[in-house]
PDB file of C-alpha atoms in Angstrom:
ATOM      1  CA  ILE A1072      81.920-120.464 199.778  1.00 75.00           C
ATOM      2  CA  LEU A1073      84.989-121.315 201.579  1.00 75.00           C
ATOM      3  CA  ILE A1074      83.370-124.835 202.643  1.00 80.00           C
ATOM      4  CA  LYS A1075      82.460-125.413 199.037  1.00 73.00           C
ATOM      5  CA  HIS A1076      85.815-124.442 197.673  1.00 75.00           C
ATOM      6  CA  THR A1077      87.491-126.772 200.446  1.00 79.00           C
ATOM      7  CA  LYS A1078      85.333-129.632 199.444  1.00 78.00           C
ATOM      8  CA  GLU A1079      86.151-129.029 195.740  1.00 79.00           C
ATOM      9  CA  LEU A1080      89.999-128.719 196.579  1.00 77.00           C
ATOM     10  CA  GLU A1081      89.723-132.178 198.740  1.00 76.00           C
ATOM     11  CA  LEU A1082      87.852-133.626 195.594  1.00 76.00           C
ATOM     12  CA  TYR A1083      90.680-132.548 193.200  1.00 78.00           C
ATOM     13  CA  GLU A1084      93.471-133.572 195.440  1.00 78.00           C
ATOM     14  CA  GLY A1085      91.665-137.089 195.753  1.00 74.00           C
ATOM     15  CA  ASN A1086      91.568-137.176 191.920  1.00 77.00           C
ATOM     16  CA  TYR A1087      95.290-136.094 191.685  1.00 78.00           C
ATOM     17  CA  ASN A1088      96.381-138.946 194.041  1.00 78.00           C
ATOM     18  CA  ASP A1089      94.351-141.542 191.856  1.00 78.00           C
ATOM     19  CA  HIS A1090      95.879-140.432 188.606  1.00 80.00           C
ATOM     20  CA  THR A1091      99.409-140.574 190.421  1.00 80.00           C
ATOM     21  CA  ILE A1092      98.934-144.252 191.374  1.00 83.00           C
ATOM     22  CA  VAL A1093      97.510-145.064 187.936  1.00 84.00           C
ATOM     23  CA  ARG A1094     100.515-143.243 186.298  1.00 83.00           C
ATOM     24  CA  ASP A1095     102.848-145.415 188.587  1.00 87.00           C
ATOM     25  CA  VAL A1096     101.233-148.356 187.617  1.00 89.00           C
ATOM     26  CA  TYR A1097     101.640-147.669 183.818  1.00 88.00           C
ATOM     27  CA  GLN A1098     105.317-146.724 184.449  1.00 85.00           C
ATOM     28  CA  GLN A1099     106.070-150.045 185.921  1.00 89.00           C
ATOM     29  CA  ALA A1100     104.179-151.902 183.387  1.00 92.00           C
ATOM     30  CA  ALA A1101     106.339-150.057 180.806  1.00 87.00           C
ATOM     31  CA  LEU A1102     109.432-151.032 182.556  1.00 87.00           C
ATOM     32  CA  ALA A1103     108.569-154.392 182.862  1.00 91.00           C
ATOM     33  CA  THR A1104     107.794-154.656 179.181  1.00 90.00           C
ATOM     34  CA  GLN A1105     111.130-152.804 178.265  1.00 90.00           C
ATOM     35  CA  ARG A1106     113.004-155.346 180.531  1.00 92.00           C
ATOM     36  CA  PHE A1107     111.380-158.392 178.460  1.00 91.00           C
ATOM     37  CA  ILE A1108     111.958-156.660 175.136  1.00 90.00           C
ATOM     38  CA  GLU A1109     115.786-156.166 176.125  1.00 92.00           C
ATOM     39  CA  SER A1110     116.208-159.703 177.188  1.00 93.00           C
ATOM     40  CA  HIS A1111     113.947-161.215 174.374  1.00 91.00           C
ATOM     41  CA  ILE A1112     115.871-159.385 171.490  1.00 93.00           C
ATOM     42  CA  SER A1113     119.207-159.458 173.005  1.00 95.00           C
ATOM     43  CA  SER A1114     118.865-163.321 173.536  1.00 94.00           C
ATOM     44  CA  ILE A1115     117.765-164.049 169.940  1.00 94.00           C
ATOM     45  CA  VAL A1116     120.360-161.846 168.340  1.00 95.00           C
ATOM     46  CA  THR A1117     123.251-162.839 170.500  1.00 96.00           C
ATOM     47  CA  ASN A1118     122.410-166.739 169.780  1.00 94.00           C
ATOM     48  CA  ALA A1119     122.450-166.144 166.222  1.00 95.00           C
ATOM     49  CA  LEU A1120     125.663-164.310 166.265  1.00 95.00           C
ATOM     50  CA  GLN A1121     127.289-167.178 168.244  1.00 95.00           C
ATOM     51  CA  SER A1122     125.927-169.727 166.037  1.00 94.00           C
ATOM     52  CA  VAL A1123     127.446-168.138 162.866  1.00 94.00           C
ATOM     53  CA  PHE A1124     130.647-166.798 164.462  1.00 93.00           C
ATOM     54  CA  PHE A1125     131.335-169.187 166.923  1.00 92.00           C
ATOM     55  CA  GLU A1126     135.121-168.501 167.254  1.00 93.00           C
ATOM     56  CA  LYS A1127     134.278-164.988 168.785  1.00 91.00           C
ATOM     57  CA  ASP A1128     132.972-163.831 171.859  1.00 93.00           C
ATOM     58  CA  LEU A1129     129.862-161.756 170.445  1.00 93.00           C
ATOM     59  CA  GLU A1130     127.190-160.415 172.446  1.00 95.00           C
ATOM     60  CA  PHE A1131     124.195-158.084 171.237  1.00 94.00           C
ATOM     61  CA  LYS A1132     122.562-155.805 173.829  1.00 93.00           C
ATOM     62  CA  VAL A1133     119.392-153.767 173.502  1.00 92.00           C
ATOM     63  CA  GLU A1134     118.867-151.148 176.422  1.00 91.00           C
ATOM     64  CA  PHE A1135     116.150-148.566 176.646  1.00 90.00           C
ATOM     65  CA  ASP A1136     117.373-145.152 177.846  1.00 88.00           C
ATOM     66  CA  LYS A1137     114.971-142.279 178.839  1.00 85.00           C
ATOM     67  CA  LYS A1138     116.452-138.956 177.559  1.00 85.00           C
ATOM     68  CA  ARG A1139     114.705-135.678 177.323  1.00 84.00           C
ATOM     69  CA  ASN A1140     111.320-137.106 178.414  1.00 82.00           C
ATOM     70  CA  SER A1141     111.486-139.713 175.812  1.00 86.00           C
ATOM     71  CA  THR A1142     112.554-143.130 175.447  1.00 87.00           C
ATOM     72  CA  GLU A1143     115.355-144.156 173.112  1.00 89.00           C
ATOM     73  CA  CYS A1144     116.520-147.898 172.093  1.00 88.00           C
ATOM     74  CA  ASN A1145     120.272-148.317 172.131  1.00 88.00           C
ATOM     75  CA  LEU A1146     121.889-151.548 170.273  1.00 90.00           C
ATOM     76  CA  THR A1147     125.177-152.328 171.105  1.00 89.00           C
ATOM     77  CA  LEU A1148     127.717-155.142 169.889  1.00 92.00           C
ATOM     78  CA  LEU A1149     130.126-156.479 172.255  1.00 92.00           C
ATOM     79  CA  GLU A1150     133.074-158.448 171.437  1.00 92.00           C
ATOM     80  CA  ASP A1151     135.237-159.739 174.579  1.00 92.00           C
ATOM     81  CA  GLY A1152     133.197-157.117 176.390  1.00 89.00           C
ATOM     82  CA  GLU A1153     134.292-154.194 174.122  1.00 90.00           C
ATOM     83  CA  GLU A1154     131.859-151.954 172.310  1.00 88.00           C
ATOM     84  CA  TYR A1155     132.121-151.846 168.631  1.00 85.00           C
ATOM     85  CA  GLU A1156     129.803-150.078 165.764  1.00 78.00           C
ATOM     86  CA  ILE A1157     127.997-153.069 163.987  1.00 76.00           C
ATOM     87  CA  LEU A1158     128.450-151.564 160.474  1.00 71.00           C
ATOM     88  CA  ASP A1159     131.696-149.771 160.834  1.00 70.00           C
ATOM     89  CA  ASP A1160     133.956-152.144 162.874  1.00 66.00           C
ATOM     90  CA  LYS A1161     132.597-155.658 162.190  1.00 68.00           C
ATOM     91  CA  GLY A1162     131.743-155.817 158.730  1.00 73.00           C
ATOM     92  CA  PHE A1163     128.484-156.514 156.866  1.00 84.00           C
ATOM     93  CA  GLY A1164     128.324-160.328 157.412  1.00 88.00           C
ATOM     94  CA  VAL A1165     127.749-159.730 161.286  1.00 89.00           C
ATOM     95  CA  ALA A1166     125.465-156.834 160.314  1.00 90.00           C
ATOM     96  CA  ASP A1167     123.379-159.354 157.914  1.00 92.00           C
ATOM     97  CA  ILE A1168     123.147-161.910 160.914  1.00 94.00           C
ATOM     98  CA  ALA A1169     122.256-159.286 163.488  1.00 93.00           C
ATOM     99  CA  SER A1170     119.753-157.682 161.107  1.00 92.00           C
ATOM    100  CA  PHE A1171     118.255-161.237 160.414  1.00 93.00           C
ATOM    101  CA  ALA A1172     117.907-161.964 163.926  1.00 94.00           C
ATOM    102  CA  LEU A1173     116.270-158.680 164.767  1.00 92.00           C
ATOM    103  CA  ARG A1174     113.714-159.178 162.350  1.00 90.00           C
ATOM    104  CA  VAL A1175     112.920-162.666 163.709  1.00 90.00           C
ATOM    105  CA  ALA A1176     112.716-161.123 167.243  1.00 90.00           C
ATOM    106  CA  TYR A1177     110.342-158.627 165.712  1.00 87.00           C
ATOM    107  CA  ILE A1178     108.202-160.804 164.115  1.00 86.00           C
ATOM    108  CA  LEU A1179     107.581-162.825 167.341  1.00 84.00           C
ATOM    109  CA  LEU A1180     106.647-159.794 169.287  1.00 83.00           C
ATOM    110  CA  ASP A1181     104.383-158.407 166.571  1.00 76.00           C
ATOM    111  CA  THR A1182     102.258-161.216 165.306  1.00 67.00           C
ATOM    112  CA  VAL A1183     101.033-164.637 165.805  1.00 71.00           C
ATOM    113  CA  ASP A1184     101.667-165.816 162.297  1.00 75.00           C
ATOM    114  CA  ASN A1185     105.244-167.051 162.730  1.00 81.00           C
ATOM    115  CA  VAL A1186     106.208-166.875 158.887  1.00 87.00           C
ATOM    116  CA  ILE A1187     108.848-164.535 157.596  1.00 88.00           C
ATOM    117  CA  ILE A1188     109.646-164.123 153.896  1.00 91.00           C
ATOM    118  CA  MET A1189     113.089-162.677 152.921  1.00 91.00           C
ATOM    119  CA  ASP A1190     115.089-162.103 149.895  1.00 91.00           C
ATOM    120  CA  GLU A1191     118.526-162.317 149.858  1.00 91.00           C
ATOM    121  CA  PRO A1192     118.776-161.514 153.762  1.00 91.00           C
ATOM    122  CA  LEU A1193     122.419-162.766 154.036  1.00 92.00           C
ATOM    123  CA  ARG A1194     123.943-161.382 151.054  1.00 88.00           C
ATOM    124  CA  HIS A1195     127.229-160.021 152.855  1.00 88.00           C
ATOM    125  CA  LEU A1196     127.804-163.281 154.522  1.00 89.00           C
ATOM    126  CA  ASP A1197     130.947-165.061 152.996  1.00 88.00           C
ATOM    127  CA  SER A1198     130.197-168.423 151.682  1.00 85.00           C
ATOM    128  CA  GLU A1199     132.451-170.290 154.540  1.00 86.00           C
ATOM    129  CA  ARG A1200     129.712-169.185 157.006  1.00 91.00           C
ATOM    130  CA  MET A1201     126.483-169.750 155.019  1.00 91.00           C
ATOM    131  CA  SER A1202     126.520-173.370 156.139  1.00 90.00           C
ATOM    132  CA  TYR A1203     126.383-172.205 159.744  1.00 93.00           C
ATOM    133  CA  ALA A1204     123.728-169.791 159.001  1.00 94.00           C
ATOM    134  CA  SER A1205     121.587-172.332 157.454  1.00 93.00           C
ATOM    135  CA  LYS A1206     122.119-174.271 160.506  1.00 93.00           C
ATOM    136  CA  MET A1207     121.329-171.312 162.641  1.00 93.00           C
ATOM    137  CA  ILE A1208     117.990-170.788 160.791  1.00 94.00           C
ATOM    138  CA  ALA A1209     116.891-174.303 161.165  1.00 93.00           C
ATOM    139  CA  GLU A1210     117.440-174.064 164.764  1.00 92.00           C
ATOM    140  CA  LEU A1211     115.546-170.907 165.166  1.00 91.00           C
ATOM    141  CA  SER A1212     112.967-172.344 163.083  1.00 92.00           C
ATOM    142  CA  LYS A1213     112.470-175.256 165.478  1.00 91.00           C
ATOM    143  CA  LYS A1214     112.920-173.554 168.660  1.00 89.00           C
ATOM    144  CA  LEU A1215     110.792-170.517 167.919  1.00 87.00           C
ATOM    145  CA  ASP A1216     108.155-172.706 165.628  1.00 88.00           C
ATOM    146  CA  MET A1217     108.772-170.122 162.777  1.00 89.00           C
ATOM    147  CA  GLN A1218     108.594-170.973 159.002  1.00 92.00           C
ATOM    148  CA  PHE A1219     111.194-169.066 157.013  1.00 92.00           C
ATOM    149  CA  ILE A1220     110.777-168.715 153.212  1.00 92.00           C
ATOM    150  CA  ILE A1221     114.108-167.240 151.868  1.00 91.00           C
ATOM    151  CA  VAL A1222     114.743-166.419 148.158  1.00 89.00           C
ATOM    152  CA  THR A1223     118.727-166.838 147.715  1.00 88.00           C
ATOM    153  CA  HIS A1224     121.523-167.358 145.239  1.00 83.00           C
ATOM    154  CA  SER A1225     123.499-169.345 147.806  1.00 87.00           C
ATOM    155  CA  THR A1226     123.007-173.151 147.602  1.00 84.00           C
ATOM    156  CA  GLU A1227     124.762-173.301 151.221  1.00 87.00           C
ATOM    157  CA  LEU A1228     121.931-171.431 152.705  1.00 87.00           C
ATOM    158  CA  GLY A1229     119.572-174.385 151.938  1.00 85.00           C
ATOM    159  CA  ASN A1230     121.888-177.070 153.556  1.00 86.00           C
ATOM    160  CA  TYR A1231     119.569-177.473 156.637  1.00 89.00           C
ATOM    161  CA  ALA A1232     116.421-176.301 154.769  1.00 88.00           C
ATOM    162  CA  ASP A1233     113.467-178.506 155.100  1.00 87.00           C
ATOM    163  CA  LYS A1234     112.441-178.047 151.394  1.00 86.00           C
ATOM    164  CA  ALA A1235     114.486-176.193 148.894  1.00 84.00           C
ATOM    165  CA  ILE A1236     113.143-175.235 145.395  1.00 83.00           C
ATOM    166  CA  LYS A1237     115.389-174.492 142.766  1.00 79.00           C
ATOM    167  CA  VAL A1238     113.964-172.166 139.795  1.00 80.00           C
ATOM    168  CA  VAL A1239     115.190-173.041 136.438  1.00 77.00           C
ATOM    169  CA  SER A1240     114.438-171.860 132.751  1.00 74.00           C
ATOM    170  CA  SER A1241     112.517-174.119 130.115  1.00 75.00           C
ATOM    171  CA  ASP A1242     115.830-174.649 128.565  1.00 76.00           C
ATOM    172  CA  GLY A1243     117.192-176.416 131.685  1.00 67.00           C
ATOM    173  CA  THR A1244     119.448-173.628 133.131  1.00 69.00           C
ATOM    174  CA  ALA A1245     119.195-171.947 136.355  1.00 63.00           C
ATOM    175  CA  ILE A1246     117.294-168.673 136.303  1.00 58.00           C
ATOM    176  CA  ASN A1247     119.594-165.809 137.389  1.00 51.00           C
ATOM    177  CA  PHE A1248     117.541-162.952 138.659  1.00 47.00           C
ATOM    178  CA  ASP A1249     120.411-160.561 138.836  1.00 39.00           C
TER     179      ASP A1249
END
């Protein structure tokens, strides 16, 4: 009986060691994926912010942090190296650009169809910056091979569009969907 149990114990120890190795491989793959996602999202959002708010030293950081046996994703906005709350401290225009770029980054991670349809994605961005946002969207479209279909009341947002369609009523006035 002792020999039988000793052999079973050796078998279980071997299985345990195999499972430990497999777990370590999965953990390393997860960490590599997290580093890729951090870099991918941080780069896209930072470039978008710097394209529109070029006079500021803005950086967007994504960091994964393991807490209480689960992983959290922390999103941070830095200006001149100082951390800010994106909605509380920098206004909704910055939040609109960051949100727009986050959606683009997510679409690129999630699907092979690089088409994104948005309704008024930059509604809080001031009209002075809309032209810069239009240029940023055109650059993203070319660099990332993405198509953007955007519904907006802002004529400036269409400055760099390949095509723009204005919807008008039958009497010739522009249709307002407010």
